[in-house]
Coordinates of C-alpha atoms and ligand atoms in Angstrom, one line a residue:
M716 CA 26.5 2.6 -90.7
N717 CA 26.4 2.8 -94.6
E718 CA 28.3 0.1 -96.3
S719 CA 27.0 1.7 -99.6
S720 CA 24.9 4.9 -100.1
H721 CA 22.0 3.8 -97.9
P722 CA 21.2 3.0 -94.4
L723 CA 21.5 -0.7 -94.0
S724 CA 18.6 -2.9 -93.0
V725 CA 19.0 -5.4 -90.2
A726 CA 16.4 -8.3 -89.4
V727 CA 16.1 -9.4 -85.7
L728 CA 14.6 -12.7 -85.8
G729 CA 12.9 -13.2 -82.5
G730 CA 13.2 -9.4 -82.1
T731 CA 10.0 -9.5 -79.9
G732 CA 12.2 -11.2 -77.1
R733 CA 14.5 -9.6 -74.4
E734 CA 17.9 -9.6 -76.3
G735 CA 16.6 -9.1 -79.7
K736 CA 14.4 -6.0 -78.8
G737 CA 17.4 -4.5 -77.0
L738 CA 19.7 -4.8 -80.0
A739 CA 16.8 -3.6 -82.4
Y740 CA 16.5 -0.6 -80.1
R741 CA 20.2 0.3 -80.1
W742 CA 20.5 -0.3 -84.0
A743 CA 17.7 1.6 -84.7
K744 CA 18.8 4.5 -82.7
A745 CA 21.9 4.4 -84.6
G746 CA 20.1 4.9 -87.9
Y747 CA 19.9 1.4 -89.3
R748 CA 16.6 0.2 -90.9
V749 CA 15.5 -2.5 -88.4
L750 CA 13.0 -5.2 -89.3
V751 CA 11.7 -7.0 -86.1
G752 CA 10.8 -10.5 -86.9
S753 CA 8.5 -13.0 -85.1
R754 CA 6.8 -16.1 -85.6
S755 CA 3.7 -13.8 -85.3
A756 CA 3.7 -10.8 -87.7
D757 CA 1.2 -9.4 -85.1
R758 CA 3.7 -9.7 -82.2
A759 CA 6.5 -8.2 -84.4
R760 CA 4.2 -5.1 -85.3
A761 CA 3.6 -4.5 -81.6
A762 CA 7.1 -4.7 -80.6
A763 CA 8.0 -2.3 -83.5
Q764 CA 5.4 0.1 -82.2
D765 CA 7.0 0.0 -78.6
L766 CA 10.3 0.7 -80.3
R767 CA 9.0 3.5 -82.3
T768 CA 7.3 5.2 -79.3
M769 CA 10.6 4.7 -77.1
L770 CA 12.8 6.1 -80.0
G771 CA 10.6 9.0 -81.3
G772 CA 10.2 10.3 -84.8
G773 CA 12.7 9.5 -87.5
A774 CA 13.6 5.9 -86.4
H775 CA 13.0 3.1 -89.1
V776 CA 11.6 0.0 -87.4
E777 CA 9.0 -2.4 -89.0
G778 CA 7.4 -5.6 -87.5
L779 CA 7.1 -8.5 -89.8
S780 CA 7.1 -12.3 -89.8
N781 CA 10.6 -13.7 -89.4
Q782 CA 10.4 -15.0 -93.0
E783 CA 9.6 -11.7 -94.6
A784 CA 12.1 -9.6 -92.4
A785 CA 15.0 -12.3 -93.5
Q786 CA 13.9 -11.7 -97.0
R787 CA 14.1 -8.1 -96.9
A788 CA 17.1 -7.3 -94.6
E789 CA 20.8 -7.3 -95.8
I790 CA 21.9 -8.5 -92.5
V791 CA 20.0 -11.0 -90.4
A792 CA 20.4 -11.4 -86.6
V793 CA 18.9 -14.4 -84.8
T794 CA 17.9 -13.9 -81.2
V795 CA 15.7 -17.0 -80.3
P796 CA 16.2 -19.5 -77.5
Y797 CA 18.4 -22.5 -78.4
A798 CA 15.3 -24.8 -78.4
A799 CA 13.9 -22.7 -81.3
H800 CA 17.2 -22.2 -83.0
R801 CA 17.1 -25.0 -85.7
E802 CA 13.4 -24.4 -86.6
T803 CA 14.0 -20.7 -87.0
L804 CA 16.8 -21.1 -89.1
E805 CA 15.2 -23.8 -91.4
S806 CA 12.2 -21.5 -91.8
V807 CA 14.5 -18.7 -93.3
K808 CA 16.9 -21.0 -94.8
E809 CA 15.9 -19.7 -98.7
F810 CA 15.8 -16.1 -97.6
V811 CA 19.3 -15.6 -96.4
Q812 CA 21.4 -17.0 -98.8
G813 CA 24.2 -14.7 -100.0
K814 CA 23.7 -12.5 -96.8
L815 CA 25.4 -12.1 -93.4
L816 CA 23.9 -14.0 -90.6
I817 CA 24.5 -12.9 -87.1
D818 CA 24.0 -15.6 -84.5
V819 CA 23.4 -14.4 -80.9
T820 CA 22.1 -17.7 -79.6
V821 CA 23.5 -19.5 -76.6
P822 CA 23.1 -23.1 -76.6
I823 CA 22.0 -23.1 -73.1
V824 CA 19.9 -26.3 -72.1
P825 CA 17.9 -25.7 -68.9
P826 CA 17.9 -26.2 -66.2
K827 CA 21.8 -26.6 -66.2
V828 CA 22.2 -23.1 -67.4
T829 CA 25.7 -22.6 -65.7
R830 CA 27.0 -25.7 -67.2
V831 CA 28.8 -25.3 -70.8
Q832 CA 26.8 -27.6 -73.1
M833 CA 27.9 -27.5 -76.8
P834 CA 26.1 -29.0 -79.7
P835 CA 27.7 -31.7 -81.9
A836 CA 28.6 -29.1 -84.4
G837 CA 30.9 -27.5 -81.9
S838 CA 28.8 -24.2 -81.2
A839 CA 25.3 -22.9 -82.1
A840 CA 27.0 -20.7 -84.6
Q841 CA 28.4 -23.7 -86.4
E842 CA 25.3 -25.2 -86.2
A843 CA 23.8 -22.5 -88.0
Q844 CA 26.1 -22.9 -90.8
Q845 CA 25.4 -26.5 -91.1
I846 CA 21.8 -25.8 -91.2
L847 CA 21.8 -22.9 -93.7
G848 CA 25.0 -24.2 -96.0
A849 CA 28.0 -22.5 -97.4
G850 CA 25.9 -19.9 -99.4
L851 CA 26.2 -17.1 -96.6
E852 CA 28.4 -15.7 -94.1
V853 CA 27.9 -16.5 -90.5
A854 CA 29.1 -14.5 -87.5
A855 CA 28.7 -14.9 -83.7
A856 CA 28.4 -12.1 -81.4
F857 CA 26.6 -10.5 -78.3
Q858 CA 26.3 -13.9 -76.4
N859 CA 28.0 -12.2 -73.3
I860 CA 25.6 -9.1 -73.3
S861 CA 23.0 -9.3 -70.8
H862 CA 19.7 -7.8 -72.2
E863 CA 19.6 -6.0 -68.9
H864 CA 20.6 -2.8 -70.1
L865 CA 20.2 -2.8 -73.9
L866 CA 16.9 -0.9 -73.8
R867 CA 18.5 1.7 -71.5
D868 CA 20.9 4.4 -72.7
Q869 CA 23.6 3.5 -70.3
D870 CA 27.2 2.2 -70.9
I871 CA 27.4 -1.7 -70.7
E872 CA 30.7 -2.8 -69.0
C873 CA 31.2 -5.7 -71.4
D874 CA 33.1 -6.2 -74.5
V875 CA 31.7 -8.0 -77.5
L876 CA 33.9 -10.8 -79.2
V877 CA 33.1 -11.4 -82.6
T878 CA 33.9 -14.7 -84.6
G879 CA 32.7 -15.3 -88.3
T880 CA 33.4 -17.1 -91.3
S881 CA 35.5 -14.4 -92.9
Q882 CA 37.2 -11.2 -91.9
Q883 CA 34.7 -9.4 -93.8
A884 CA 31.9 -10.7 -92.1
R885 CA 33.5 -10.1 -88.7
A886 CA 34.3 -6.5 -89.6
R887 CA 30.6 -6.1 -90.8
T888 CA 29.5 -7.4 -87.5
L889 CA 32.0 -5.2 -85.7
K890 CA 30.4 -2.2 -87.2
L891 CA 26.8 -3.3 -85.7
V892 CA 28.6 -3.7 -82.3
E893 CA 29.9 -0.3 -82.5
A894 CA 26.4 1.0 -83.5
A895 CA 25.1 -0.9 -80.2
G896 CA 27.6 1.4 -78.2
L897 CA 29.8 -1.4 -77.5
A898 CA 33.5 -2.3 -77.8
G899 CA 34.0 -5.2 -80.0
W900 CA 36.9 -7.5 -81.0
D901 CA 37.7 -9.7 -83.9
A902 CA 37.9 -13.0 -82.1
G903 CA 38.6 -15.2 -85.1
P904 CA 37.0 -18.0 -87.0
L905 CA 33.6 -19.2 -86.5
E906 CA 35.1 -22.3 -84.7
N907 CA 36.0 -20.1 -81.8
S908 CA 32.3 -19.5 -81.2
V909 CA 32.5 -22.2 -78.6
V910 CA 34.3 -19.8 -76.3
L911 CA 32.0 -16.9 -76.6
E912 CA 28.8 -19.4 -76.3
G913 CA 30.6 -21.1 -73.5
L914 CA 31.7 -18.0 -71.7
T915 CA 27.7 -17.1 -71.1
S916 CA 27.3 -20.1 -68.8
V917 CA 30.5 -19.0 -66.9
L918 CA 29.1 -15.4 -66.6
I919 CA 25.4 -16.8 -65.4
H920 CA 27.4 -18.7 -62.6
I921 CA 29.3 -15.6 -61.7
N922 CA 26.1 -13.8 -61.5
R923 CA 24.5 -16.3 -59.2
Q924 CA 27.8 -16.8 -57.1
Y925 CA 28.2 -13.2 -56.5
G926 CA 24.5 -11.9 -56.6
S927 CA 24.7 -9.7 -59.8
T928 CA 22.9 -9.7 -63.0
H929 CA 25.1 -8.7 -65.7
A930 CA 28.8 -9.9 -65.1
G931 CA 30.8 -9.0 -68.1
I932 CA 34.3 -9.3 -69.7
K933 CA 36.8 -6.6 -71.1
I934 CA 40.0 -7.4 -73.3
T935 CA 42.8 -5.7 -71.9
G936 CA 46.6 -5.2 -73.0
V937 CA 45.5 -4.2 -76.4
H938 CA 45.3 -0.8 -77.8
K939 CA 43.1 -0.2 -81.0
T940 CA 44.9 2.0 -83.5
Ligands
LIG2163 N1 18.5 -12.5 -72.7 C1 19.9 -12.0 -72.5 O1 20.3 -11.5 -71.7 C2 20.8 -12.9 -73.6 C3 22.2 -12.6 -73.5 C4 23.0 -12.9 -74.6 C5 22.4 -14.0 -75.4 N2 21.2 -14.4 -75.4 C6 20.8 -15.6 -76.3 O2 19.9 -14.9 -77.2 C7 18.8 -15.6 -77.5 C8 17.4 -15.0 -76.9 O3 17.3 -14.7 -75.8 P1 16.0 -13.9 -75.0 O4 16.4 -13.9 -73.6 O5 15.9 -12.9 -75.9 O6 14.9 -14.9 -75.3 P2 13.5 -14.9 -75.2 O7 13.1 -13.3 -74.8 O8 12.9 -15.7 -74.3 O9 12.9 -15.2 -76.7 C9 13.1 -14.5 -77.9 C10 12.1 -14.6 -78.9 O10 12.5 -16.0 -79.5 C11 11.2 -16.3 -80.2 N3 10.9 -17.8 -80.3 C12 10.9 -18.4 -81.5 N4 10.6 -19.8 -81.1 C13 10.5 -19.8 -79.8 C14 10.2 -20.9 -79.0 N5 9.9 -22.3 -79.2 N6 10.0 -20.6 -77.5 C15 10.2 -19.3 -77.1 N7 10.5 -18.4 -77.9 C16 10.7 -18.5 -79.1 C17 10.1 -15.7 -79.4 O11 9.5 -14.6 -80.4 P3 8.1 -14.8 -81.2 O12 7.1 -15.5 -80.2 O13 7.5 -13.5 -81.2 O14 8.3 -15.4 -82.4 C18 10.7 -14.7 -78.4 O15 10.4 -13.4 -78.0 C19 19.1 -16.9 -76.6 O16 19.7 -18.0 -77.5 C20 19.9 -16.6 -75.5 O17 20.7 -17.4 -75.0 C21 20.2 -13.8 -74.4

């Protein structure tokens, strides 16, 4: 978990929601200092209290406004609905410069959630980079991990594809994937996020077609050394 000598701090913007709370739980359990962010500091504090209760003593989870969480964290994850993506990012733009932003957003546009619909930037993660500028690293990850099992201590049968603006950004994100108890793969530059984000609609379609809730993917034919 350490990149230097202390536990890393990770903000989870929208960490009061389904996916964000699950990731916050897993990262706090792995020893990260987790800063749950929300539009309402009160909601964030309540979510953080829930997580501390679930995790027991020793876990570091704090609830803050999205802005304060982004300001105080070394790594910032974004887990908000696509409709709130731009507004959320604009609200923290000044606080994320020089950091790593991990975008979990899927540009799903209801009601057609089983249809791949990408924004003009190419993907939500590329749009994040456009909104925030070139002064930070952006990675995309976790789009294909259903929140269903994140809050439970069970294995999740889905790999995590990680794209990012540099190899270092992807490597740092892969450490958080591993900390969440998942297998991750370096899936190349941020432009490749279109595949990760689009795959979510395919998995939702498969869930509906076959009566499941958590279809996933596994990379085969590769052995990590
Ligand atoms: N759920 C999954 O299984 C899953 C899996 C993979 C990826 N994702 C992606 O992760 C992101 C979050 O998904 P989720 O299911 O966790 O979403 P969610 O529970 O509906 O919302 C997450 C949080 O976003 C915040 N938010 C900010 N602006 C909002 C707005 N205008 N409307 C509603 N909420 C707003 C809310 O926090 P505050 O009100 O506290 O600010 C909310 O708790 C989405 O982009 C989704 O596509 C989800």
